[in-house]
mmCIF file of C-alpha atoms in Angstrom:
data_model
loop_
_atom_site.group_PDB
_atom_site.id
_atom_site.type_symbol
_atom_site.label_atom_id
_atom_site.label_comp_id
_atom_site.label_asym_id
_atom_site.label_seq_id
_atom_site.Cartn_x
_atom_site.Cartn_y
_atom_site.Cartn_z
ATOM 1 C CA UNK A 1 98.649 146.205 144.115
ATOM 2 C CA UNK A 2 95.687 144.076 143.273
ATOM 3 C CA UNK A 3 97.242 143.281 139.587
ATOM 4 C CA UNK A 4 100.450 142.482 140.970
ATOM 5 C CA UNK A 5 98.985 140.002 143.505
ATOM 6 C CA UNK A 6 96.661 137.932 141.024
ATOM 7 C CA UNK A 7 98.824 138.410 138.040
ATOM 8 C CA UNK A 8 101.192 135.308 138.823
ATOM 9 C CA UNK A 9 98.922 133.284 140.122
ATOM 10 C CA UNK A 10 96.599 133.764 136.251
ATOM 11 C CA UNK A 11 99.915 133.356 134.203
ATOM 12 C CA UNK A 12 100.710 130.260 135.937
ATOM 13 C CA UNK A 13 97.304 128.631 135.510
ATOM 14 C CA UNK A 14 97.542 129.506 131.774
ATOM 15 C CA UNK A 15 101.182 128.067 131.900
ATOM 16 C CA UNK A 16 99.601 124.775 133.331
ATOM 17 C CA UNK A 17 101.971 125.123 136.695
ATOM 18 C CA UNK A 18 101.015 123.217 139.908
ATOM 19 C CA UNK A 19 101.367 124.474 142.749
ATOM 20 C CA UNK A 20 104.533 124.863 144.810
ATOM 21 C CA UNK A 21 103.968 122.169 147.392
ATOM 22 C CA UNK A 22 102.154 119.547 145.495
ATOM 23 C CA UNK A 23 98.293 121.466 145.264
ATOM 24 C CA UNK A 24 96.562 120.732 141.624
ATOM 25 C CA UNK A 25 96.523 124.086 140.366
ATOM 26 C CA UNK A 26 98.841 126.898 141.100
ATOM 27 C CA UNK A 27 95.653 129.528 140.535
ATOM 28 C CA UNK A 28 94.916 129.102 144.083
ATOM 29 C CA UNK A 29 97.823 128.098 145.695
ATOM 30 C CA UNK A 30 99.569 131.262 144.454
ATOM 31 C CA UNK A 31 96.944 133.516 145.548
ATOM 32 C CA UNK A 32 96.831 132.532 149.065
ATOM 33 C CA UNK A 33 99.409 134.109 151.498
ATOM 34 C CA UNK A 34 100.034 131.989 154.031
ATOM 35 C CA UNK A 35 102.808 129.741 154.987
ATOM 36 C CA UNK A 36 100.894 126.721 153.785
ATOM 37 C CA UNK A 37 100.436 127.857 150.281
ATOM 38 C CA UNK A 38 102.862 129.202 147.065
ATOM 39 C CA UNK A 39 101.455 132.853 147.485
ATOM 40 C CA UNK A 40 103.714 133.169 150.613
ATOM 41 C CA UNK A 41 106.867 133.161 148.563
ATOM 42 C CA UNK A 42 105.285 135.950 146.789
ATOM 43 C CA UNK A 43 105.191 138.188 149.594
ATOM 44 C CA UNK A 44 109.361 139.743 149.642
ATOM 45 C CA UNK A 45 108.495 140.980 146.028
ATOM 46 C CA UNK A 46 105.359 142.084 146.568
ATOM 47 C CA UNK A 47 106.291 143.995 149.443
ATOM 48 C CA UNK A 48 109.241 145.795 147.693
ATOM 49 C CA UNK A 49 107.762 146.190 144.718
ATOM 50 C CA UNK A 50 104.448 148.054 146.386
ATOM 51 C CA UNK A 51 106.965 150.445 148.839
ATOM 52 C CA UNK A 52 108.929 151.659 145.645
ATOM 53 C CA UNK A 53 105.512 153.141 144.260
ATOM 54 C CA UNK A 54 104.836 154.477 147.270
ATOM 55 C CA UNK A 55 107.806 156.014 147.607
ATOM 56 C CA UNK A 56 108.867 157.165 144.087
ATOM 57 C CA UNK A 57 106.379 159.827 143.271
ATOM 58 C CA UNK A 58 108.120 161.775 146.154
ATOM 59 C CA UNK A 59 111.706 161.462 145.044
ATOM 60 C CA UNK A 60 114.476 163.882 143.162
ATOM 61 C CA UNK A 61 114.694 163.020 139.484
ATOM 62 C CA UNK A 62 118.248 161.331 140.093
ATOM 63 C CA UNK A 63 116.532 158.978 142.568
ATOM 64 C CA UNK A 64 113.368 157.983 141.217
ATOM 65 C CA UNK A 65 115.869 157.270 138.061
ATOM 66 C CA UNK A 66 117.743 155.048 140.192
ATOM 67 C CA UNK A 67 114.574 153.221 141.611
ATOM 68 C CA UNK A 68 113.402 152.688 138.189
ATOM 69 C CA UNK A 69 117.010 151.089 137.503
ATOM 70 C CA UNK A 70 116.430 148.719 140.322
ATOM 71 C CA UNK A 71 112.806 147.889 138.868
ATOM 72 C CA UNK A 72 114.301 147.674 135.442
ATOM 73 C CA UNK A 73 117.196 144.580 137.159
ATOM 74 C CA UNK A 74 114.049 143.035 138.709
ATOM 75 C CA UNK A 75 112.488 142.298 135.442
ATOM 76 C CA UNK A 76 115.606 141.096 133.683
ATOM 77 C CA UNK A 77 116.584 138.799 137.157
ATOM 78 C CA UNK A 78 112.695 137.492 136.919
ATOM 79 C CA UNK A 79 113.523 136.554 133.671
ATOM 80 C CA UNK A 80 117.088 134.505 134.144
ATOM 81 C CA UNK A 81 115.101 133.238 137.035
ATOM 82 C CA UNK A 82 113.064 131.761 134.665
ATOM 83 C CA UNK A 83 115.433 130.759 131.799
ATOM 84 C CA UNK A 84 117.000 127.472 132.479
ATOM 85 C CA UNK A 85 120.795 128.532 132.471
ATOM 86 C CA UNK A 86 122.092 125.175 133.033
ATOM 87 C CA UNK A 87 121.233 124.260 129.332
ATOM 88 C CA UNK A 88 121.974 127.581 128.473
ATOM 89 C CA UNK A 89 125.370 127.109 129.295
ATOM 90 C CA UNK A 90 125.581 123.669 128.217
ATOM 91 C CA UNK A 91 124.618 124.819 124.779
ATOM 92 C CA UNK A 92 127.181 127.249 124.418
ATOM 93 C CA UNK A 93 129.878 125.417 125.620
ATOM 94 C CA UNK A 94 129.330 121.925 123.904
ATOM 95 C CA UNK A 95 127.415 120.428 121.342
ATOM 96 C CA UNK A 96 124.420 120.512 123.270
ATOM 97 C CA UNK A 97 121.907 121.280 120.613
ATOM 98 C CA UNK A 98 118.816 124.010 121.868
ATOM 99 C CA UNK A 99 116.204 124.864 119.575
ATOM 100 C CA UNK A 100 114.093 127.924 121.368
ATOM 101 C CA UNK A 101 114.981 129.580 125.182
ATOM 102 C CA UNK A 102 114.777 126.803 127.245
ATOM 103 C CA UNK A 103 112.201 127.758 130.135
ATOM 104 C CA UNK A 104 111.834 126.706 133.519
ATOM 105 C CA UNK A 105 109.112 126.389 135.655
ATOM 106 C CA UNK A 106 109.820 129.259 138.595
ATOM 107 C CA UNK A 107 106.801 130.549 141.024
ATOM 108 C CA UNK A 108 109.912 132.994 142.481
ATOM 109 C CA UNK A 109 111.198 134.384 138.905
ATOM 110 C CA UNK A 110 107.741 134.675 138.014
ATOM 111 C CA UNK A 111 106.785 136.874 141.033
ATOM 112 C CA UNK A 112 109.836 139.087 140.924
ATOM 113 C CA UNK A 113 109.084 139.461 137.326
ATOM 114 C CA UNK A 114 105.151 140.198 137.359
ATOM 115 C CA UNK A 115 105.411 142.655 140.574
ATOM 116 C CA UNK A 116 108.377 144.520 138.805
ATOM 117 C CA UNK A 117 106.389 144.829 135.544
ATOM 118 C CA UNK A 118 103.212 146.526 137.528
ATOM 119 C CA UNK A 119 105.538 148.711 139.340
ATOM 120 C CA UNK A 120 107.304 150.274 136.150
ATOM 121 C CA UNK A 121 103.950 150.663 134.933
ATOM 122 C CA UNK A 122 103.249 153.094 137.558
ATOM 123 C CA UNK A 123 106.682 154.928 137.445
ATOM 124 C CA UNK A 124 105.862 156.058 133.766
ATOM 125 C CA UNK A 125 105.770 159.630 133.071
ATOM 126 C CA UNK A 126 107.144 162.145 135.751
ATOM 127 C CA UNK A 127 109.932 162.254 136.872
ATOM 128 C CA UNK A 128 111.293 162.056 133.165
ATOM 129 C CA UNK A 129 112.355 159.025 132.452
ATOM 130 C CA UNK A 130 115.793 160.639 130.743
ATOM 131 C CA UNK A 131 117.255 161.418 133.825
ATOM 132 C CA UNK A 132 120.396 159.934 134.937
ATOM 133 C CA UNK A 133 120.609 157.485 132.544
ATOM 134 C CA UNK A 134 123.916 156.202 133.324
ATOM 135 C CA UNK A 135 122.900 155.297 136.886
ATOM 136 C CA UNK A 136 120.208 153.902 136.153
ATOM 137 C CA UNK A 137 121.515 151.620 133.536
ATOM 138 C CA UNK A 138 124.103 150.465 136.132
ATOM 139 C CA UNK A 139 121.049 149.603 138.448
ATOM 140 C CA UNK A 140 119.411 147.804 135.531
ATOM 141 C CA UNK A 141 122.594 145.536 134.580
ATOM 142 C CA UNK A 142 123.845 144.500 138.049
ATOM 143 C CA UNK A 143 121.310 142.561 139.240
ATOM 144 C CA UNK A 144 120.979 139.970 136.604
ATOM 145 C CA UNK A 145 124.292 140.204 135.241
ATOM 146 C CA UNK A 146 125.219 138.856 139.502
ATOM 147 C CA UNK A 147 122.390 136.444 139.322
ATOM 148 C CA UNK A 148 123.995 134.820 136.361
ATOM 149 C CA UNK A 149 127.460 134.398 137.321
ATOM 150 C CA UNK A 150 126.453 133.266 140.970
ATOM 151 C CA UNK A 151 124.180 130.832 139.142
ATOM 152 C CA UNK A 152 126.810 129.408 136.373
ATOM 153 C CA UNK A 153 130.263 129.966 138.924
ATOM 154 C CA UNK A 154 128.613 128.093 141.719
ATOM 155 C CA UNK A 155 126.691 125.112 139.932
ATOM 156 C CA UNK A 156 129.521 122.445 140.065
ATOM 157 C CA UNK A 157 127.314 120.127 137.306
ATOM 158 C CA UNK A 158 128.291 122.805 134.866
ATOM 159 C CA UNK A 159 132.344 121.477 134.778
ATOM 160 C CA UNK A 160 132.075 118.251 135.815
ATOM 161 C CA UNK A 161 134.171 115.497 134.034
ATOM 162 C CA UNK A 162 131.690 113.846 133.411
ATOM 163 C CA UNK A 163 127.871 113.573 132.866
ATOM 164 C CA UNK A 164 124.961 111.152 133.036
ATOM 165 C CA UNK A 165 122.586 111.306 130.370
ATOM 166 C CA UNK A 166 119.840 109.287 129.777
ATOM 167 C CA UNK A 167 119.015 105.783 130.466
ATOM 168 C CA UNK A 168 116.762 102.794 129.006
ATOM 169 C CA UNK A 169 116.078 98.982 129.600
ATOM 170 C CA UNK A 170 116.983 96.853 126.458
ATOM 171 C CA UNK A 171 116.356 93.553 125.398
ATOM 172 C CA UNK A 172 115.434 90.787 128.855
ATOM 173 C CA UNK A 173 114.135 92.474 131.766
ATOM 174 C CA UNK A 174 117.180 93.346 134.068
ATOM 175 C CA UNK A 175 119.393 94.638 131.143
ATOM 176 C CA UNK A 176 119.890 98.456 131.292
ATOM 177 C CA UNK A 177 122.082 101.118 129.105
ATOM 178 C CA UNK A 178 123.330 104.621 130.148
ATOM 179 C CA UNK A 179 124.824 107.459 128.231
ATOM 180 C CA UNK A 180 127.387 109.482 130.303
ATOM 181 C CA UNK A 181 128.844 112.516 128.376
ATOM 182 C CA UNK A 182 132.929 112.978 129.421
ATOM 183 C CA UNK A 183 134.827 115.620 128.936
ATOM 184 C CA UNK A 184 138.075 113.507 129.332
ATOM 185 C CA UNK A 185 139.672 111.764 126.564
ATOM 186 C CA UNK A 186 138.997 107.339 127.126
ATOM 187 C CA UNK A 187 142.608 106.911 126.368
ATOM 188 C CA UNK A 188 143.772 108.960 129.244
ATOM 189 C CA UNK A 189 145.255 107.257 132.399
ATOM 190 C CA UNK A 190 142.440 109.078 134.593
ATOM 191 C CA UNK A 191 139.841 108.352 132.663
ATOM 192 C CA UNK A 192 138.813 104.423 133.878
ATOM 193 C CA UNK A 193 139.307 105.594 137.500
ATOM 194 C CA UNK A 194 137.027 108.693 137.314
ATOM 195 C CA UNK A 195 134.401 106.683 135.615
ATOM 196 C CA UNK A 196 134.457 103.792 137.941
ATOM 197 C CA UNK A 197 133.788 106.923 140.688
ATOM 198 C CA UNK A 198 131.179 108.327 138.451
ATOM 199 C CA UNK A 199 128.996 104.773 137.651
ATOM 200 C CA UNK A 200 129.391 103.977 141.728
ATOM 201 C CA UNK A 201 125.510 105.000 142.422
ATOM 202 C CA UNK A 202 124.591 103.171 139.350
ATOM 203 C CA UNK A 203 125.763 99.670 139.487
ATOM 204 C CA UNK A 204 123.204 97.051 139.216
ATOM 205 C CA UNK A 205 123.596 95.767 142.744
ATOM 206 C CA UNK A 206 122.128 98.958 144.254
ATOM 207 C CA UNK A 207 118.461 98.024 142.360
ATOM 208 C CA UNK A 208 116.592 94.723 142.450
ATOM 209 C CA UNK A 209 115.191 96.247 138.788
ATOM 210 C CA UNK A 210 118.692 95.918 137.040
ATOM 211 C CA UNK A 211 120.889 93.187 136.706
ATOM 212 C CA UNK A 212 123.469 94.328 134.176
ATOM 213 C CA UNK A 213 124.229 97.910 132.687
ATOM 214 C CA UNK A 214 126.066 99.012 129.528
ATOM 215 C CA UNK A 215 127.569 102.472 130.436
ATOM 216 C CA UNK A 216 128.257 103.696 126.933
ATOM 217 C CA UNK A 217 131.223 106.876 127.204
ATOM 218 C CA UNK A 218 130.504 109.890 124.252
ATOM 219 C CA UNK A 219 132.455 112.684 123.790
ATOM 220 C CA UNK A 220 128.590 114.803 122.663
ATOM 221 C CA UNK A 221 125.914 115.517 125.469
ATOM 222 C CA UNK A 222 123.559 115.940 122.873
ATOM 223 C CA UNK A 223 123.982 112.228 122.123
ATOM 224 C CA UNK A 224 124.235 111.520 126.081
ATOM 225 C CA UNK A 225 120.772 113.571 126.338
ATOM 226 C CA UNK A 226 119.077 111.547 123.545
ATOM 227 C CA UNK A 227 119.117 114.104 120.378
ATOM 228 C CA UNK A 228 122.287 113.682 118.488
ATOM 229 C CA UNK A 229 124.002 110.278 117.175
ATOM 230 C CA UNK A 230 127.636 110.603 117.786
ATOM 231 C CA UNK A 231 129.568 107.400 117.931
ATOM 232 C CA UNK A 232 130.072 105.715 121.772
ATOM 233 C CA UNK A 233 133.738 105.767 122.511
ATOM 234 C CA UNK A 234 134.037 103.159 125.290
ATOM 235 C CA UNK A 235 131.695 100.480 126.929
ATOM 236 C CA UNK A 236 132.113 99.897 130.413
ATOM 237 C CA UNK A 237 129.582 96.308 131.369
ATOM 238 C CA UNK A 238 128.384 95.838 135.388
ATOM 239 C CA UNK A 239 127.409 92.984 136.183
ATOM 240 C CA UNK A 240 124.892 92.038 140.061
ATOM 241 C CA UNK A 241 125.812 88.550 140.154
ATOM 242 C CA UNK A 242 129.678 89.369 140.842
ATOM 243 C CA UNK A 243 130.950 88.660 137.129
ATOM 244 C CA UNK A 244 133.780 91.173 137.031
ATOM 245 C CA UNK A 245 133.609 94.694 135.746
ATOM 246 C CA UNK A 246 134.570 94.619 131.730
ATOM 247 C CA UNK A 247 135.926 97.384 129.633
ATOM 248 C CA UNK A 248 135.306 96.966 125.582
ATOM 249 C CA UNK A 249 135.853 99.843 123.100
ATOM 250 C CA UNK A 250 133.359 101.482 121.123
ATOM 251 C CA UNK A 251 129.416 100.512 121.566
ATOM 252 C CA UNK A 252 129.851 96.720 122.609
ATOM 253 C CA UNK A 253 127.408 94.418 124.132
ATOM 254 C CA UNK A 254 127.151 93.323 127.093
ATOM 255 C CA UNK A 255 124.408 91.273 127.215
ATOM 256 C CA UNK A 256 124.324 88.679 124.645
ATOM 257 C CA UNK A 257 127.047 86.645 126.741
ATOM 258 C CA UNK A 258 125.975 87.229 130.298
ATOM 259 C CA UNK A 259 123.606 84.972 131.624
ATOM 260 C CA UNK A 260 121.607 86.806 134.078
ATOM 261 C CA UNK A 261 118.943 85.313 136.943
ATOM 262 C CA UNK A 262 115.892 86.856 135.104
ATOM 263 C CA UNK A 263 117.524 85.128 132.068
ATOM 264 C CA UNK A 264 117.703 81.702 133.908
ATOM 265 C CA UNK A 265 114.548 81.929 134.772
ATOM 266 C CA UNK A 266 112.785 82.785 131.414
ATOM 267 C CA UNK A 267 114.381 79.441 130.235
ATOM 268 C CA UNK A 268 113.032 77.637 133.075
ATOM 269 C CA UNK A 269 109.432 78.855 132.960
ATOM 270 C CA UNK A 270 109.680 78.033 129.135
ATOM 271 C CA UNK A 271 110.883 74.923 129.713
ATOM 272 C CA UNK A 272 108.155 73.480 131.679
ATOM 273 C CA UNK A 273 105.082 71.918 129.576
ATOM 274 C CA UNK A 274 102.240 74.754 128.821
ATOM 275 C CA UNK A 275 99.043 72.304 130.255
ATOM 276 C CA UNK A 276 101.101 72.499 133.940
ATOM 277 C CA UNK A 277 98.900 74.519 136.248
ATOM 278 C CA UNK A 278 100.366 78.120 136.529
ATOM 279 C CA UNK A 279 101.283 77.454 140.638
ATOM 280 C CA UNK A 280 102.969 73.858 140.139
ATOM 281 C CA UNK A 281 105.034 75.590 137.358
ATOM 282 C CA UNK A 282 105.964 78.389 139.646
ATOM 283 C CA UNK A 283 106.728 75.461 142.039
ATOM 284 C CA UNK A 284 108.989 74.484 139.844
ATOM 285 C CA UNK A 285 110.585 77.508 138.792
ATOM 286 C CA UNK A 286 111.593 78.346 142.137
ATOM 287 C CA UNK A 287 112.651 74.942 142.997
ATOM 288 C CA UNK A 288 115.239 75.312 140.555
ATOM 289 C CA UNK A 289 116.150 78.580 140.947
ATOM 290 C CA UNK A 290 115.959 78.545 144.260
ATOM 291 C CA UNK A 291 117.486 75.344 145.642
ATOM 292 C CA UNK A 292 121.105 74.993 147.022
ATOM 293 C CA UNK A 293 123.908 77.571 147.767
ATOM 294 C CA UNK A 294 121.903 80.827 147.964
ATOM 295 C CA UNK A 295 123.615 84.500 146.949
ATOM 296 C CA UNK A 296 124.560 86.135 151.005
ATOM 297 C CA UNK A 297 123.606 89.734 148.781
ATOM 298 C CA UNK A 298 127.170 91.217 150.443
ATOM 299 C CA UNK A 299 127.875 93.954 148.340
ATOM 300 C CA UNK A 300 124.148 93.560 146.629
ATOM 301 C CA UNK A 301 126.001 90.641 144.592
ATOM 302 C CA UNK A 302 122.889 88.164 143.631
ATOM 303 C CA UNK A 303 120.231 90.833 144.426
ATOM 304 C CA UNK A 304 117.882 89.690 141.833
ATOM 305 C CA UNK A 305 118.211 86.042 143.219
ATOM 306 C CA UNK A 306 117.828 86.991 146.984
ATOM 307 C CA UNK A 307 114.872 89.163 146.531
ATOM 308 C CA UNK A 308 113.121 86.576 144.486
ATOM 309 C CA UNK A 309 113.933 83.659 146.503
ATOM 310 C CA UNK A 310 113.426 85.623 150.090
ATOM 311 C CA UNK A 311 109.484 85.311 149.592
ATOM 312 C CA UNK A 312 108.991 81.459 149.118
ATOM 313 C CA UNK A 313 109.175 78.790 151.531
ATOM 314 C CA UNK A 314 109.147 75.525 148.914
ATOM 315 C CA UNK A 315 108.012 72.371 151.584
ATOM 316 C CA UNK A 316 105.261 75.391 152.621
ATOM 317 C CA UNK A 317 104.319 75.417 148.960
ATOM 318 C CA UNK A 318 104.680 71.968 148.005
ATOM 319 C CA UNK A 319 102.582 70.941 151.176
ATOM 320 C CA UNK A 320 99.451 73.355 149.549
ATOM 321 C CA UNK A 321 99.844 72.156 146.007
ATOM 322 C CA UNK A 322 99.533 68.192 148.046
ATOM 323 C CA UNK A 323 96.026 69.439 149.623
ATOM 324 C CA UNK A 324 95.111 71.224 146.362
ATOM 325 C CA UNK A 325 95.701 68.262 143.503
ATOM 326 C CA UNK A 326 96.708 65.266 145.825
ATOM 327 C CA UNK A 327 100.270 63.748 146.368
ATOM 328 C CA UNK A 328 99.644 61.251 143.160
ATOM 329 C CA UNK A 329 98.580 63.975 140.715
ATOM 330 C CA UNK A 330 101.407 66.456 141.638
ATOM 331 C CA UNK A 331 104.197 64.009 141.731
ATOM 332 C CA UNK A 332 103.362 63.320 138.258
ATOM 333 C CA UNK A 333 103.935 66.421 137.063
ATOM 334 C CA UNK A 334 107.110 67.064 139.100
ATOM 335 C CA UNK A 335 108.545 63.621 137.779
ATOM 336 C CA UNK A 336 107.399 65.150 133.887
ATOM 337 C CA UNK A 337 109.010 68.149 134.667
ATOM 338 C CA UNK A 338 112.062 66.089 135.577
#
């Protein structure tokens, strides 16, 4: 009982694991059974796993086989528990490319697993382990063999239409591209309308960090995921500012020709001469991009523009930059600046 307590808790500070809820090393956290800490999700398997040695020395051969069984489907479930099956899957049903197992970090396979290991260990030898080997091979397969199809039927990622990959910023600050994987063809009727659905959470006017995204479409995750190199069979450009949506085929860009507000204001900041004192040129750059008709952000349209210009209050400013370099001094560099 004492190995099967500190045994997780030794293999997961070897593994590197934190702890469950946010503690620096899972060494302690695990071994601590209390509510507060990771070793309290330890506890079911512990429990069963210490009752079955209690109990198996005193059983008929038929049922200590059938205990052993169970054990045996405890180590295999610890170990889909641990095996990431989403990728599994993935990788056997696309092009999804998987070197080696891919592992998961999981304090509750790991538990089931360790506490079923120690427990076999103390079932060897009598009663023989030959006996009713049919029934205990049915205990052995269940388990895991229910884990896995609970785990693959139920996770609705696994046959969705279509999947985001990764994502990257690219070229001026605001400009964004995202992979999505689809398992529709881009020339069918459905296909615009399901990605327009799919691309709703990540349109540019839901972050003040993104002001246009390329959503490049690919038939291969492992492209959408970053490893393979499969050509992108439909762009689909977003645009904050309320420029409409635009469809192109293949990998197109939809940067180049969009003039964005972190674009407008690059050119003004670079426009304005390099001895002006760093707060009179920000005077100036929000002046310009800040004057006039102002975005009203419905629909987030303009974000980037009204959560720049929000913060400034230009007579406040100008009336500072007066008391700082006097009204003759600044207006000269305004009226240089033009």
């Amino acid at each position: 009982m004492a190995a099967a307590w500190v045994t997780p808790a030794l293999v997961a500070a070897i593994l590197g694991w934190e702890g469950i809820w946010g503690a620096g090393s899972a060494l302690t956290d695990y071994l601590i059974p209390l509510p507060v800490a990771g070793g309290a999700l330890h506890v079911p398997s512990f429990v069963v796993a210490s009752l079955g040695v209690w109990v198996y020395s005193g059983l008929t051969p038929g049922a200590a086989a059938t205990v052993r069984g169970v054990f045996v489907a405890l180590v295999l479930l610890g170990v889909c528990m641990l095996v990431d099956l989403e990728r599994v899957y993935l990788a056997a049903t696309t092009d999804l490319f998987v070197q080696r197992i891919p592992w998961q970090d999981s304090p509750l396979g790991l538990f089931v697993l360790c506490d079923a290991l120690w427990a076999l260990v103390c079932m060897l030898g009598a009663p023989a382990l030959r006996t009713s080997v049919v029934r205990a091979g049915f205990a052995s397969l269940s388990l895991p063999l229910l884990y896995i199809t609970l785990a693959v039927g139920t996770n609705d990622r696994l046959t969705e239409d279509l999947v985001t990959g990764r994502s990257e910023y690219r070229g001026q600050r605001g400009d964004e591209v995202m992979w999505v994987y689809t398992r529709l063809s881009v020339g069918d009727a459905s296909f615009r309308q399901a990605a327009l659905a799919h691309v709703a959470s990540h349109r540019p006017q839901l972050s003040v960090n993104v002001e246009d995204v390329a959503v490049f479409f690919t038939d291969s995750l492992d492209t959408a995921k970053g490893i393979g190199h499969a050509p992108t069979l439909a762009t689909l450009c977003l645009y904050e500012d309320g420029t409409p949506d635009r469809w192109q085929g293949g990998e197109a860009d939809c940067f180049s020709d969009h003039e964005t507000f972190s674009d407008r204001a690059q050119t003004t900041r670079a426009a304005i001469s390099s001895d002006t004192p760093w707060n009179v040129a920000n005077f100036l750059v929000t002046r310009t991009l800040c004057s006039g008709d102002q975005p009203t952000d419905v629909d987030g349209e303009g974000l980037a523009q009204v959560a720049y210009c929000r913060g400034f209050d230009l007579a406040a400013m100008h009336e500072e930059l007066v008391r700082e370099y006097g009204g003759a001094t600044l207006a000269a560099w305004l009226d240089r600046a033009g």
